[in-house]
Short mmCIF file of C-alpha atoms in Angstrom, two decimals:
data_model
loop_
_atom_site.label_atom_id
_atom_site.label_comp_id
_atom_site.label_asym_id
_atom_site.label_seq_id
_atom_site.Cartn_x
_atom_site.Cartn_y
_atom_site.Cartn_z
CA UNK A 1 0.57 -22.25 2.40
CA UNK A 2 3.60 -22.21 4.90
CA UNK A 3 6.56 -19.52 2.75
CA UNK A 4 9.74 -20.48 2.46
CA UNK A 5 12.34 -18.36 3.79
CA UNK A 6 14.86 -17.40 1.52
CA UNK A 7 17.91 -14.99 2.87
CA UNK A 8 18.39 -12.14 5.36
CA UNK A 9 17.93 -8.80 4.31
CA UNK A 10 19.40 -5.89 6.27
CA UNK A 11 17.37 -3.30 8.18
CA UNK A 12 15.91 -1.14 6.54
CA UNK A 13 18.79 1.20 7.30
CA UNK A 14 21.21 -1.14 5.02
CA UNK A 15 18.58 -1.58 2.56
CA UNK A 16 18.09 2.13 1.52
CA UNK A 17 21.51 2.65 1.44
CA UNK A 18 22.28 0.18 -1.35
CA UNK A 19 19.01 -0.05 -2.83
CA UNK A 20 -10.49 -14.10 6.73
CA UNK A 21 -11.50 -11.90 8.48
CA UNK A 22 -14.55 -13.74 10.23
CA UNK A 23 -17.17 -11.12 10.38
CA UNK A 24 -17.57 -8.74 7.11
CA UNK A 25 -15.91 -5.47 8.34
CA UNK A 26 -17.97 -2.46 6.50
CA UNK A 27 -16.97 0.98 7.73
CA UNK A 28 -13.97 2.46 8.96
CA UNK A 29 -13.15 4.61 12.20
CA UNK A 30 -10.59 6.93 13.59
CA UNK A 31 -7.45 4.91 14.19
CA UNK A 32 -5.13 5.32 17.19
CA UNK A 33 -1.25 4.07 16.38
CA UNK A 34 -0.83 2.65 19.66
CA UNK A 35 -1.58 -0.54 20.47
CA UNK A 36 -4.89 -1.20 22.25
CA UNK A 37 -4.37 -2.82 26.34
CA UNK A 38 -5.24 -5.80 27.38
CA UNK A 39 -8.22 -5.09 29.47
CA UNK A 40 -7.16 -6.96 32.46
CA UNK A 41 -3.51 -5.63 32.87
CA UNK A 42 -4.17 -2.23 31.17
CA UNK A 43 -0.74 -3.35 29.59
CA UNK A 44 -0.37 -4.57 25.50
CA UNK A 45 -0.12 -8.61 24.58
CA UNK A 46 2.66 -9.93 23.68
CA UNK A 47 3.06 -11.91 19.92
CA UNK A 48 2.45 -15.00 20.38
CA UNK A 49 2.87 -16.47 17.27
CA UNK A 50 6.79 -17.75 17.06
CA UNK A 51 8.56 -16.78 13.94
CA UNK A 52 12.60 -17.18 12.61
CA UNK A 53 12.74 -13.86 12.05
CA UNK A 54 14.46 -11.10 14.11
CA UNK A 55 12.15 -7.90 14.74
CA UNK A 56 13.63 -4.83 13.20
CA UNK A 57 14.91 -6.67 10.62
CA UNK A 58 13.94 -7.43 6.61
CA UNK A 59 13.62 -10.99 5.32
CA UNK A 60 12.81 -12.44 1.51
CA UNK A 61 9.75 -15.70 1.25
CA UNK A 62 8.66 -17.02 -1.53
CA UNK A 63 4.87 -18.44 -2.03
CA UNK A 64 3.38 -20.64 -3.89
CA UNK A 65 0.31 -18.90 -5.48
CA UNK A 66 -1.79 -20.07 -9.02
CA UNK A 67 0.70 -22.74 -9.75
CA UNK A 68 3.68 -19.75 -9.60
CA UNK A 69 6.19 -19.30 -7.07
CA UNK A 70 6.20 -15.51 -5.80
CA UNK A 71 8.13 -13.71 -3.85
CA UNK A 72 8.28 -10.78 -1.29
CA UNK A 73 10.26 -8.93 0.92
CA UNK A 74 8.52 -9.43 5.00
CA UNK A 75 10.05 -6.52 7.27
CA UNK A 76 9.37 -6.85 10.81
CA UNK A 77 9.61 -3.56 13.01
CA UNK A 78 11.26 -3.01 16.44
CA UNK A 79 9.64 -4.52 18.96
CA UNK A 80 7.25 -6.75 16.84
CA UNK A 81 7.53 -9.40 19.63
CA UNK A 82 5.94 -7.14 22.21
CA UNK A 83 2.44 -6.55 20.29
CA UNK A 84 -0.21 -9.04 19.07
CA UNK A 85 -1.96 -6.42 17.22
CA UNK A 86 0.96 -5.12 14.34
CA UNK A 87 -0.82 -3.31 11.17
CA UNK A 88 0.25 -4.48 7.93
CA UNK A 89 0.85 -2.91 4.78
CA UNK A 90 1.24 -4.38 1.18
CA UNK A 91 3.74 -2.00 -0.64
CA UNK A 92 3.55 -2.86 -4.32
CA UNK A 93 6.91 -1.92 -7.06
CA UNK A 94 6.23 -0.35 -10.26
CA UNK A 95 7.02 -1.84 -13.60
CA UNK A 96 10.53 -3.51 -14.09
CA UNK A 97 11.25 -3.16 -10.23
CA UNK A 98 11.17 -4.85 -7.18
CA UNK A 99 10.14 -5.12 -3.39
CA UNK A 100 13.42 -4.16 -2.40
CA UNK A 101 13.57 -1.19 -4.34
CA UNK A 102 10.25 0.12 -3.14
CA UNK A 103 11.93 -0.77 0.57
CA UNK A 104 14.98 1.13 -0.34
CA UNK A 105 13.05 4.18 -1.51
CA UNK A 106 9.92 4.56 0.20
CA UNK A 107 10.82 4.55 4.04
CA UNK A 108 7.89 2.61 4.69
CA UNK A 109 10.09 0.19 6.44
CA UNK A 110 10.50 2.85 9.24
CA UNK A 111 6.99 2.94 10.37
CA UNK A 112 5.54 1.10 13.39
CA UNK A 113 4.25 -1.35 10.98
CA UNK A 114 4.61 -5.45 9.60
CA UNK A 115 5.25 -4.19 5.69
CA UNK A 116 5.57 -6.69 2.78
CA UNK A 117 7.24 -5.84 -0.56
CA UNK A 118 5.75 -8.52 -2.92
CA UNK A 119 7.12 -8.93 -6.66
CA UNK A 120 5.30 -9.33 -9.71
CA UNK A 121 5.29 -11.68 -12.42
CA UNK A 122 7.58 -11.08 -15.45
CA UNK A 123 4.67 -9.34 -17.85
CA UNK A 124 4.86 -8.70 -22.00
CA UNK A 125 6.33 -5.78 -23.70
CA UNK A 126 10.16 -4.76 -23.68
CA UNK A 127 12.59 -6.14 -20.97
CA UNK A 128 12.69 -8.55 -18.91
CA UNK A 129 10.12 -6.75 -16.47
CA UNK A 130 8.30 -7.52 -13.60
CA UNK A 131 4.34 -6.54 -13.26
CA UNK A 132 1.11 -6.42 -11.85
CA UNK A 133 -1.87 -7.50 -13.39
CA UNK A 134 -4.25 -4.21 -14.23
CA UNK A 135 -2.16 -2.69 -17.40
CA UNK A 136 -1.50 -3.80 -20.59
CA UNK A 137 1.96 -5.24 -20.39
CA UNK A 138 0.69 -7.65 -17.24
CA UNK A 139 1.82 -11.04 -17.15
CA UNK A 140 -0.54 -13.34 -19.09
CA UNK A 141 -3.07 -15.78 -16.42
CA UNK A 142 -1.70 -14.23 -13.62
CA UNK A 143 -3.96 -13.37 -11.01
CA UNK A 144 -2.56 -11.17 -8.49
CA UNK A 145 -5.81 -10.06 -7.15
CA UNK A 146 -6.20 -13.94 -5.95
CA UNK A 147 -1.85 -13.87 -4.98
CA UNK A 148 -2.89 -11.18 -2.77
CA UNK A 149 -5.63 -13.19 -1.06
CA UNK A 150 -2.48 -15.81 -0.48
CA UNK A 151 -0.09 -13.30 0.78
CA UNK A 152 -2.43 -11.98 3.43
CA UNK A 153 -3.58 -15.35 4.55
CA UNK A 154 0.02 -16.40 4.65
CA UNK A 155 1.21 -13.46 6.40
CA UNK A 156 -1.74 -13.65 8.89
CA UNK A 157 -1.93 -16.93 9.49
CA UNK A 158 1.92 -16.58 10.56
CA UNK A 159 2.66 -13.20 12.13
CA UNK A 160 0.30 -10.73 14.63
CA UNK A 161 -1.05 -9.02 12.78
CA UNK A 162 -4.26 -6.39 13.28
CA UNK A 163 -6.98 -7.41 10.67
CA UNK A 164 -8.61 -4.32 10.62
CA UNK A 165 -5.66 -2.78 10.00
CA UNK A 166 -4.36 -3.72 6.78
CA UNK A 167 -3.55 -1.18 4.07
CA UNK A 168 -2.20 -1.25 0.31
CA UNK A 169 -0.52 1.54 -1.53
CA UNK A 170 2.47 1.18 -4.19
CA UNK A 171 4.25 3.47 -7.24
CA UNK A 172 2.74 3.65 -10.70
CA UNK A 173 1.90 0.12 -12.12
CA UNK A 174 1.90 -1.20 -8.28
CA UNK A 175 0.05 1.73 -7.41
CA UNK A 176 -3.18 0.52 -9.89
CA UNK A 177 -2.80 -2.61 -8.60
CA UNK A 178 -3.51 -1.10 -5.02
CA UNK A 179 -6.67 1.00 -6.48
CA UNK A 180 -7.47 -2.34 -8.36
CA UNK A 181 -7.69 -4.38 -4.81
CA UNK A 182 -9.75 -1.85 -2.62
CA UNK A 183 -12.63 -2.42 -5.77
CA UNK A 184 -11.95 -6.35 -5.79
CA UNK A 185 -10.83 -7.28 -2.53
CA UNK A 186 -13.83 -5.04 -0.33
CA UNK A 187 -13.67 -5.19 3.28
CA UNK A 188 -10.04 -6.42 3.00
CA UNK A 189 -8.08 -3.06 3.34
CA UNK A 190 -8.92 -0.36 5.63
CA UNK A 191 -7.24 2.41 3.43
CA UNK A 192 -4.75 2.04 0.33
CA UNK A 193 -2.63 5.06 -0.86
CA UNK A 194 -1.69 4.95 -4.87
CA UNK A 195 1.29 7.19 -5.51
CA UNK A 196 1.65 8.25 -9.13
CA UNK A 197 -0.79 5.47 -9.88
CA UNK A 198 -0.90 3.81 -13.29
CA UNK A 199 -4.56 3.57 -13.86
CA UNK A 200 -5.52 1.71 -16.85
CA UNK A 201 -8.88 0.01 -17.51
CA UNK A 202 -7.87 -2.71 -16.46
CA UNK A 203 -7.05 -1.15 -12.65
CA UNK A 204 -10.64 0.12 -12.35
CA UNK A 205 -11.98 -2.77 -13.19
CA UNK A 206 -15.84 -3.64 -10.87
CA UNK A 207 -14.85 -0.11 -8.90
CA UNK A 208 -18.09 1.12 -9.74
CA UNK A 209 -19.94 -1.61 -7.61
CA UNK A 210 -17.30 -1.37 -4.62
CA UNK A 211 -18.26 -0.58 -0.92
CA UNK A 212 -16.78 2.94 -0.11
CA UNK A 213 -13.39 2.61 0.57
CA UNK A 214 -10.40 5.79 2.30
CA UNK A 215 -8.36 6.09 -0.74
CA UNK A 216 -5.19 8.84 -1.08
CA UNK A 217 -3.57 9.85 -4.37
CA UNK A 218 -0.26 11.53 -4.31
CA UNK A 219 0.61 12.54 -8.21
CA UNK A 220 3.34 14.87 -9.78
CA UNK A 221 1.43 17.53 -11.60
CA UNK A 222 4.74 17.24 -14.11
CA UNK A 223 4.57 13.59 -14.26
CA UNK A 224 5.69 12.28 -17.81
CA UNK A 225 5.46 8.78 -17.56
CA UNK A 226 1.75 8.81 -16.09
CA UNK A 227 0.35 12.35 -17.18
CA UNK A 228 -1.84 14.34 -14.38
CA UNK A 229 -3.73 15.55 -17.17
CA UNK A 230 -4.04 11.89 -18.45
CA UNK A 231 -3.35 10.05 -21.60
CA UNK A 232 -6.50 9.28 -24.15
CA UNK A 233 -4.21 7.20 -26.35
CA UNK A 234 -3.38 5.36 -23.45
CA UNK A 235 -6.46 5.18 -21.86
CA UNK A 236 -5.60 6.95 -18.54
CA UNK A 237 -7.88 8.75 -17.26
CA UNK A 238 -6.91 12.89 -15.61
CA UNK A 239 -5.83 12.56 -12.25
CA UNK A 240 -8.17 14.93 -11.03
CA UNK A 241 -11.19 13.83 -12.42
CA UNK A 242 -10.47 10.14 -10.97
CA UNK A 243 -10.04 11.25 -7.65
CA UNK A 244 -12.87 13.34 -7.50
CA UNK A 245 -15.03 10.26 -8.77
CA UNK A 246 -13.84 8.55 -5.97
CA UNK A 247 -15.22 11.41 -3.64
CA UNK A 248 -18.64 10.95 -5.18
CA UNK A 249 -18.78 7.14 -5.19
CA UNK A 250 -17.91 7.22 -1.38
CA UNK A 251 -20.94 10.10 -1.08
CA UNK A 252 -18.56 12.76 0.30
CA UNK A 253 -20.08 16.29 0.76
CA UNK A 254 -17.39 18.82 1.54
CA UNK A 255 -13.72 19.15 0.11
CA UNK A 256 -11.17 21.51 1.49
CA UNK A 257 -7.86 22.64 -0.34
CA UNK A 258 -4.37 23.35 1.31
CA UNK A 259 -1.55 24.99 -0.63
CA UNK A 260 1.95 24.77 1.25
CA UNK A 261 4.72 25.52 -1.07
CA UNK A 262 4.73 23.09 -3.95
CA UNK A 263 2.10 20.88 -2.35
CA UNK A 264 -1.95 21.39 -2.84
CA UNK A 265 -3.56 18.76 -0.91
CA UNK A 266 -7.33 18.42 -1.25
CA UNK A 267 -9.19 16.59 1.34
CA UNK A 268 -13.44 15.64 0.76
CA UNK A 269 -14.76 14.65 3.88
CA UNK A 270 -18.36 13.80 5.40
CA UNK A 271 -18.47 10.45 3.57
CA UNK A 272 -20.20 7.35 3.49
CA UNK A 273 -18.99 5.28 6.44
CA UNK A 274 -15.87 7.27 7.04
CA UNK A 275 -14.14 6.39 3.61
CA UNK A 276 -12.52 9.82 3.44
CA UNK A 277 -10.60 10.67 0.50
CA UNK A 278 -7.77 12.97 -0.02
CA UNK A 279 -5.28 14.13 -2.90
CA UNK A 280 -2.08 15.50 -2.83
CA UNK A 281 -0.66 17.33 -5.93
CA UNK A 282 2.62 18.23 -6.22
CA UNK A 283 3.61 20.88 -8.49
CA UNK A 284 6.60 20.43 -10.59
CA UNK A 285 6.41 16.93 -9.83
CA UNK A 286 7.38 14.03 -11.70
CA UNK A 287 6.59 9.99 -11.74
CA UNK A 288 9.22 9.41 -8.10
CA UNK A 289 8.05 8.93 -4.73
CA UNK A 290 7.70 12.26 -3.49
CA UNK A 291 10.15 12.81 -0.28
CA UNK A 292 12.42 9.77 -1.09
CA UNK A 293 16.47 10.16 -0.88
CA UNK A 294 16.51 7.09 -3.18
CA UNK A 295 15.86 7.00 -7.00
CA UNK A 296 12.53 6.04 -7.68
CA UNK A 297 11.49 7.62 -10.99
CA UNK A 298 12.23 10.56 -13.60
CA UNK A 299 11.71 14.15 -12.93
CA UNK A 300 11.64 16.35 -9.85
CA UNK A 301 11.41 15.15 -6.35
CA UNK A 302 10.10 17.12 -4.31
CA UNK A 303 10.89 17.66 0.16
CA UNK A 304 8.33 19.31 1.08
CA UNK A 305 6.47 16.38 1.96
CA UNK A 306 7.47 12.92 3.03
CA UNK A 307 5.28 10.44 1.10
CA UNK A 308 5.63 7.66 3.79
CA UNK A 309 4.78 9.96 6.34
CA UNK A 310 1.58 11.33 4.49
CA UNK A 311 0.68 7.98 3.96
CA UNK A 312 0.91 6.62 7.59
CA UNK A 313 -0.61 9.69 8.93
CA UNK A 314 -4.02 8.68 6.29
CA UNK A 315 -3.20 4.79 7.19
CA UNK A 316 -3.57 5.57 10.87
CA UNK A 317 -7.11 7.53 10.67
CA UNK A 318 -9.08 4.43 9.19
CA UNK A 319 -9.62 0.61 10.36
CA UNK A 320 -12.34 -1.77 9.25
CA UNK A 321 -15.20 -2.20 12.00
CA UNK A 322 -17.88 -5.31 11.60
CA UNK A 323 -21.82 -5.28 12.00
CA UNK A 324 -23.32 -5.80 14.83
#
């Protein structure tokens, strides 16, 4: 399940300008970014898996995945060559975008992280649009629960990359579909991080049986496109009321809110197996990627906060651990 390599992207620089696991991991632990030392050197191990690619540098693949080819955007970061233990993160596009859009926009490319930037498959409705399975204009038969089960294994098989530290978040439609995987993929992501998530039935579906799980939702309080009051015709559910049911599934006891400016971020805590769960509400907001330069979405975007870096700083607090 090899991907083929299709061109050379620029850095992620040059991008925003112009655009398994073989024991059952079940809890998660504080996370330090750093890589861990070799215990006989006290120094880190260096990759030792070859690849084409250039660290610090962006780079398109397609895969072969339920008789489809798919594609996705691999960025590499500086000094990949020098660690054996890189975290990965799966940063899904909204509808009728693309990985490199979500590159351009989110900054997520900038972290000390592998990053991939899959696209969907063209779904129904108006346009020719790309989308992710969990809302009602998803392509028909395609299974990107079982794609993303490819493009880990692919990635992994090929790259250094940590196991227990693999994370999914993504913008509206891509942002269910990162909700969607921490209920069907369990002990397969250490954290994901929905922004202005797109939460239809279908991207909550077998949620209620899932293993506790860190989840953070960042949402525009102004948000037209996904309402933070939510949508009965549409069958979204309030924002609030979601996120507060994933607090009681994960058996949080305490929640603490912080108000800086136009951001109210509400964080439960004292959960089952670590699975934390925060919020982060942005007043005024509206469907965009809060903190990005880079169009991502109507309405107002706010600078108080930096969405990547809110992200990474909940990424980095959580990794899967194993029994025994």
């Amino acid at each position: 399940m090899s991907p083929r390599h299709l061109r050379l992207l620029a850095p992620a620089a040059a991008v925003a300008a112009v655009a398994a696991l073989s024991l059952a991991p079940t809890a998660t632990t504080a996370l330090s970014s750093t890589s861990a030392p070799d215990r006989a050197t006290g120094e880190t191990t260096r990759c030792a898996k070859p690849t084409d690619q250039e660290p610090d540098s962006s780079q398109k693949y397609e895969l072969s995945s339920g008789d489809l080819e798919r594609s996705y955007v691999l960025r590499l970061p500086e000094g990949y060559d020098r660690r054996d233990d890189w975290p990965l993160i799966l940063a899904f596009h909204g509808r009728g975008s693309t990985g490199v859009e979500v590159e351009g926009f989110s900054e997520l490319s900038d972290l000390p992280a592998v990053v991939a930037y899959p696209d969907g498959a063209i779904g129904t409705g108006s346009g020719y649009r790309k989308a992710w399975q969990g809302a009602p204009y998803e392509a028909p038969g395609v299974d990107d629960v079982a794609f993303t089960r490819d493009l880990l294994a692919t990635i992994e098989a090929d790259h250094c990359i940590d196991t227990t530290r693999v994370y999914a978040t993504g913008k509206s439609n891509g942002a269910g579909l990162a909700a969607l995987l921490a209920c069907q993929l369990p002990d397969t992501f250490a954290a994901v991080a929905p922004v202005a998530p797109a939460l239809y039935p279908g991207a909550r579906t077998g949620c209620a049986e899932a293993p506790p799980t860190p989840i953070l939702e960042i949402h525009g309080v102004a948000d037209a496109t996904i309402p933070y009051a939510g949508d009965a015709d549409r069958d979204l559910p309030a924002i609030p009321e979601w996120i507060q049911g994933w607090a009681e599934h994960n058996g949080c006891t305490t929640s603490t809110t912080r108000t800086r400016r136009d951001i109210a971020t509400t964080r439960w805590t004292g959960c089952d197996q670590g699975a934390e769960v925060q919020h982060v509400a942005v007043d005024g907001g509206g469907h965009v990627w809060p903190g990005g330069d880079i169009y991502s979405g109507g309405g107002h975007v706010t600078h108080t906060i930096e969405s990547a870096t809110v992200i990474w700083d909940f990424f980095s607090r959580h990794r899967l651990t194993s029994e025994g």
